[in-house]
Amino acid sequence: AQKVTQAQTEISVVEKEDVTLDCVYETRDTTYYLFWYKQPPSGELVFLIRRNSFDEQNEISGRYSWNFQKSTSSFNFTITASQVVDSAVYFCALSEAYNNNDMRFGAGTRLTVKP
Amino acid sequence: DVKVTQSSRYLVKRTGEKVFLECVQDMDHENMFWYRQDPGLGLRLIYFSYDVKMKEKGDIPEGYSVSREKKERFSLILESASTNQTSMYLCASSLIGRALTYEQYFGPGTRLTVT
């Protein structure tokens, strides 16, 4: 069965620090998709990135970067030069391609960025 | 932009009441989902629907039912609300894919309190 673990429940940093949110997953499928979502205080989850299991290239989008390593079953998310607006709960999620209505979410990591 | 709307942001109901949570999406997505979000547990799938009048149980369907009479609308029904159904309810929608998973787009959530 698929499972996502976000071991960090809460992280607090000071503005401009870099921060990495960890995500470890378990799946028996060879084809799967990984996601990150951001949930700001307003409550609505916002899609950040989707990555398929065949694409291990790291991705960078502005201050955000993602490190996908199949060898360690990890899909970590780094925010560079954090800002107060980055404060949110971040969820990592996994979906197996042939059971693609079943998206498994981690418990989430609450990030607080202090000014 | 994809827009998913939910009928209420906050709702207070009494034990035993029948509760309707409505969700509407405007992007012609085939898939629609209902999750509940509880601290430390992430998001758990209650029901999903991949077509009009079609529904599938998720991980925690007990005490809930759903209705999808139109493609854009997916309703969650609590037949007889109980205090353990106090939670944040999130609706989501996505395109349907064959052997691939599209990202889900979420509504703002309904925080339901059952007293």
Short mmCIF file of C-alpha atoms in Angstrom, two decimals:
data_model
loop_
_atom_site.label_atom_id
_atom_site.label_comp_id
_atom_site.label_asym_id
_atom_site.label_seq_id
_atom_site.Cartn_x
_atom_site.Cartn_y
_atom_site.Cartn_z
CA ALA A 1 0.00 0.00 0.00
CA GLN A 2 1.15 3.51 -0.68
CA LYS A 3 2.17 5.77 2.15
CA VAL A 4 3.65 9.22 2.59
CA THR A 5 5.57 10.31 5.65
CA GLN A 6 6.35 13.89 6.56
CA ALA A 7 8.32 13.51 9.73
CA GLN A 8 8.55 17.21 10.46
CA THR A 9 5.35 18.32 12.12
CA GLU A 10 6.36 21.95 12.56
CA ILE A 11 9.30 24.05 11.46
CA SER A 12 10.04 27.61 12.44
CA VAL A 13 12.62 29.75 10.67
CA VAL A 14 13.53 33.39 10.46
CA GLU A 15 12.96 35.26 7.24
CA LYS A 16 15.67 34.78 4.60
CA GLU A 17 16.73 31.42 5.97
CA ASP A 18 16.62 28.41 3.68
CA VAL A 19 14.37 25.56 4.77
CA THR A 20 13.86 21.99 3.54
CA LEU A 21 10.68 20.04 4.03
CA ASP A 22 11.15 16.29 3.97
CA CYS A 23 8.90 13.76 2.27
CA VAL A 24 9.43 10.01 2.22
CA TYR A 25 7.09 7.71 0.37
CA GLU A 26 6.34 4.03 0.00
CA THR A 27 4.87 2.34 -3.02
CA ARG A 28 5.11 -0.97 -4.82
CA ASP A 29 4.32 0.52 -8.19
CA THR A 30 7.01 1.49 -10.65
CA THR A 31 4.83 4.23 -12.12
CA TYR A 32 3.61 6.85 -9.72
CA TYR A 33 3.25 10.57 -9.22
CA LEU A 34 4.39 12.81 -6.42
CA PHE A 35 2.90 16.17 -5.53
CA TRP A 36 3.43 19.08 -3.20
CA TYR A 37 0.61 21.33 -2.06
CA LYS A 38 0.63 24.48 0.03
CA GLN A 39 -2.19 25.32 2.43
CA PRO A 40 -2.00 28.94 3.56
CA PRO A 41 -4.05 30.17 6.54
CA SER A 42 -6.97 30.83 4.18
CA GLY A 43 -7.40 27.05 3.98
CA GLU A 44 -7.36 26.34 0.26
CA LEU A 45 -4.73 23.83 -0.86
CA VAL A 46 -2.67 25.19 -3.71
CA PHE A 47 -0.96 22.85 -6.14
CA LEU A 48 2.79 23.43 -6.39
CA ILE A 49 4.32 20.60 -8.40
CA ARG A 50 3.72 17.18 -9.91
CA ARG A 51 6.54 14.79 -10.66
CA ASN A 52 6.34 11.36 -12.25
CA SER A 53 8.50 8.45 -11.18
CA PHE A 54 10.48 8.37 -14.40
CA ASP A 55 11.69 11.92 -14.13
CA GLU A 56 14.32 12.29 -11.45
CA GLN A 57 15.52 15.67 -12.57
CA ASN A 58 15.43 18.23 -9.84
CA GLU A 59 13.19 21.18 -10.46
CA ILE A 60 13.56 24.82 -9.57
CA SER A 61 10.84 27.42 -9.69
CA GLY A 62 11.94 30.75 -8.34
CA ARG A 63 12.78 30.28 -4.66
CA TYR A 64 11.29 26.77 -4.66
CA SER A 65 13.21 23.64 -5.55
CA TRP A 66 12.45 19.97 -5.36
CA ASN A 67 14.86 17.07 -4.96
CA PHE A 68 13.49 13.71 -6.09
CA GLN A 69 15.61 10.67 -5.20
CA LYS A 70 14.18 7.26 -6.00
CA SER A 71 17.07 5.53 -4.24
CA THR A 72 15.89 6.91 -0.90
CA SER A 73 12.18 7.23 -1.84
CA SER A 74 12.28 10.90 -1.03
CA PHE A 75 10.85 14.02 -2.63
CA ASN A 76 12.09 16.94 -0.58
CA PHE A 77 11.09 20.56 -0.99
CA THR A 78 13.42 23.47 -0.33
CA ILE A 79 12.48 27.10 0.01
CA THR A 80 15.40 29.46 -0.46
CA ALA A 81 15.47 32.83 1.27
CA SER A 82 12.15 32.18 3.01
CA GLN A 83 9.57 34.93 3.37
CA VAL A 84 6.72 35.48 5.80
CA VAL A 85 4.25 34.68 2.99
CA ASP A 86 5.70 31.17 2.84
CA SER A 87 4.11 30.43 6.21
CA ALA A 88 1.66 27.61 5.57
CA VAL A 89 1.08 23.91 5.95
CA TYR A 90 2.76 21.95 3.19
CA PHE A 91 1.55 18.54 2.09
CA CYS A 92 3.37 15.91 0.10
CA ALA A 93 1.19 13.40 -1.77
CA LEU A 94 1.58 10.22 -3.81
CA SER A 95 -0.64 8.62 -6.42
CA GLU A 96 -0.02 5.36 -8.21
CA ALA A 97 -0.67 5.65 -11.92
CA TYR A 98 -3.00 2.69 -12.21
CA ASN A 99 -5.00 3.64 -9.15
CA ASN A 100 -4.97 7.29 -9.85
CA ASN A 101 -8.04 8.27 -7.90
CA ASP A 102 -6.31 7.27 -4.70
CA MET A 103 -4.01 10.13 -3.72
CA ARG A 104 -2.27 9.61 -0.39
CA PHE A 105 -1.32 12.67 1.58
CA GLY A 106 1.27 13.04 4.27
CA ALA A 107 0.26 14.55 7.59
CA GLY A 108 1.67 17.90 6.56
CA THR A 109 4.44 20.17 7.83
CA ARG A 110 3.53 23.52 9.32
CA LEU A 111 6.11 26.10 8.35
CA THR A 112 6.28 29.38 10.23
CA VAL A 113 8.53 32.09 8.87
CA LYS A 114 9.16 34.84 11.37
CA PRO A 115 10.10 38.37 10.31
CA ASP B 1 -7.93 29.41 -13.58
CA VAL B 2 -9.63 26.40 -12.10
CA LYS B 3 -12.17 27.37 -9.56
CA VAL B 4 -13.67 25.07 -6.97
CA THR B 5 -16.22 26.60 -4.67
CA GLN B 6 -17.84 25.24 -1.55
CA SER B 7 -21.17 26.41 -0.25
CA SER B 8 -20.06 27.42 3.23
CA ARG B 9 -16.78 28.31 4.93
CA TYR B 10 -18.13 27.68 8.41
CA LEU B 11 -21.06 25.57 9.52
CA VAL B 12 -22.42 24.70 12.95
CA LYS B 13 -24.92 21.88 13.23
CA ARG B 14 -26.52 19.89 16.00
CA THR B 15 -26.06 16.18 16.59
CA GLY B 16 -28.51 14.19 14.53
CA GLU B 17 -29.11 16.84 11.89
CA LYS B 18 -28.79 16.04 8.20
CA VAL B 19 -26.03 18.15 6.69
CA PHE B 20 -25.39 18.99 3.04
CA LEU B 21 -22.04 20.26 1.83
CA GLU B 22 -22.02 21.47 -1.75
CA CYS B 23 -19.10 21.74 -4.13
CA VAL B 24 -19.01 23.21 -7.62
CA GLN B 25 -16.15 23.29 -10.11
CA ASP B 26 -16.04 25.25 -13.33
CA MET B 27 -13.35 23.45 -15.32
CA ASP B 28 -15.32 20.53 -16.70
CA HIS B 29 -13.27 18.06 -14.64
CA GLU B 30 -14.43 14.47 -14.62
CA ASN B 31 -13.11 13.63 -11.17
CA MET B 32 -14.39 15.13 -7.96
CA PHE B 33 -13.36 14.28 -4.41
CA TRP B 34 -14.39 14.86 -0.82
CA TYR B 35 -11.75 14.78 1.91
CA ARG B 36 -11.74 15.52 5.57
CA GLN B 37 -8.73 17.11 7.18
CA ASP B 38 -7.87 16.56 10.83
CA PRO B 39 -4.74 17.68 12.68
CA GLY B 40 -1.93 15.15 12.43
CA LEU B 41 -3.84 12.98 9.98
CA GLY B 42 -3.47 14.90 6.76
CA LEU B 43 -6.26 14.52 4.24
CA ARG B 44 -8.37 11.39 4.18
CA LEU B 45 -10.59 10.53 1.25
CA ILE B 46 -14.27 10.08 2.00
CA TYR B 47 -15.71 9.56 -1.49
CA PHE B 48 -14.84 10.35 -5.05
CA SER B 49 -16.72 10.43 -8.31
CA TYR B 50 -15.36 9.97 -11.82
CA ASP B 51 -18.58 10.71 -13.68
CA VAL B 52 -22.13 11.84 -13.18
CA LYS B 53 -24.03 9.48 -10.89
CA MET B 54 -20.86 7.43 -10.34
CA LYS B 55 -19.22 7.23 -6.93
CA GLU B 56 -16.59 5.23 -5.16
CA LYS B 57 -15.89 4.90 -1.45
CA GLY B 58 -12.66 6.23 -0.09
CA ASP B 59 -10.98 5.36 3.17
CA ILE B 60 -13.61 6.69 5.57
CA PRO B 61 -17.09 6.58 3.96
CA GLU B 62 -18.98 5.54 7.08
CA GLY B 63 -21.58 8.09 8.10
CA TYR B 64 -21.40 9.89 4.75
CA SER B 65 -23.06 9.69 1.37
CA VAL B 66 -22.57 11.66 -1.84
CA SER B 67 -24.51 12.78 -4.82
CA ARG B 68 -23.40 13.81 -8.29
CA GLU B 69 -26.33 14.68 -10.51
CA LYS B 70 -24.41 17.14 -12.67
CA LYS B 71 -20.81 17.05 -13.78
CA GLU B 72 -19.88 20.30 -12.06
CA ARG B 73 -21.51 19.59 -8.70
CA PHE B 74 -20.62 17.06 -6.02
CA SER B 75 -22.47 17.00 -2.73
CA LEU B 76 -21.45 15.43 0.55
CA ILE B 77 -24.24 14.39 2.89
CA LEU B 78 -23.99 13.62 6.56
CA GLU B 79 -27.12 11.62 7.18
CA SER B 80 -27.10 12.14 10.94
CA ALA B 81 -24.32 14.39 12.09
CA SER B 82 -22.25 13.31 15.06
CA THR B 83 -19.65 15.14 17.10
CA ASN B 84 -16.83 12.99 15.66
CA GLN B 85 -17.64 14.46 12.25
CA THR B 86 -16.47 17.86 13.40
CA SER B 87 -13.71 18.57 10.94
CA MET B 88 -12.53 20.55 7.93
CA TYR B 89 -14.06 19.24 4.71
CA LEU B 90 -12.27 19.81 1.45
CA CYS B 91 -13.61 19.30 -2.03
CA ALA B 92 -11.32 18.81 -5.02
CA SER B 93 -11.55 18.16 -8.73
CA SER B 94 -9.19 16.93 -11.43
CA LEU B 95 -9.03 15.74 -14.97
CA ILE B 96 -9.24 12.01 -15.47
CA GLY B 97 -6.17 10.29 -16.84
CA ARG B 98 -5.32 6.86 -18.12
CA ALA B 99 -2.31 5.57 -16.21
CA LEU B 100 -1.41 9.05 -15.14
CA THR B 101 -2.55 11.28 -12.37
CA TYR B 102 -3.44 14.89 -12.80
CA GLU B 103 -3.17 17.34 -9.96
CA GLN B 104 -6.26 18.04 -7.91
CA TYR B 105 -7.63 21.52 -7.41
CA PHE B 106 -9.16 22.28 -4.07
CA GLY B 107 -11.93 24.45 -2.75
CA PRO B 108 -11.47 26.71 0.29
CA GLY B 109 -12.88 24.13 2.68
CA THR B 110 -15.84 24.00 5.03
CA ARG B 111 -15.13 23.94 8.73
CA LEU B 112 -18.00 21.97 10.23
CA THR B 113 -18.69 21.91 13.94
CA VAL B 114 -21.24 19.46 15.28
CA THR B 115 -22.46 20.23 18.79
#
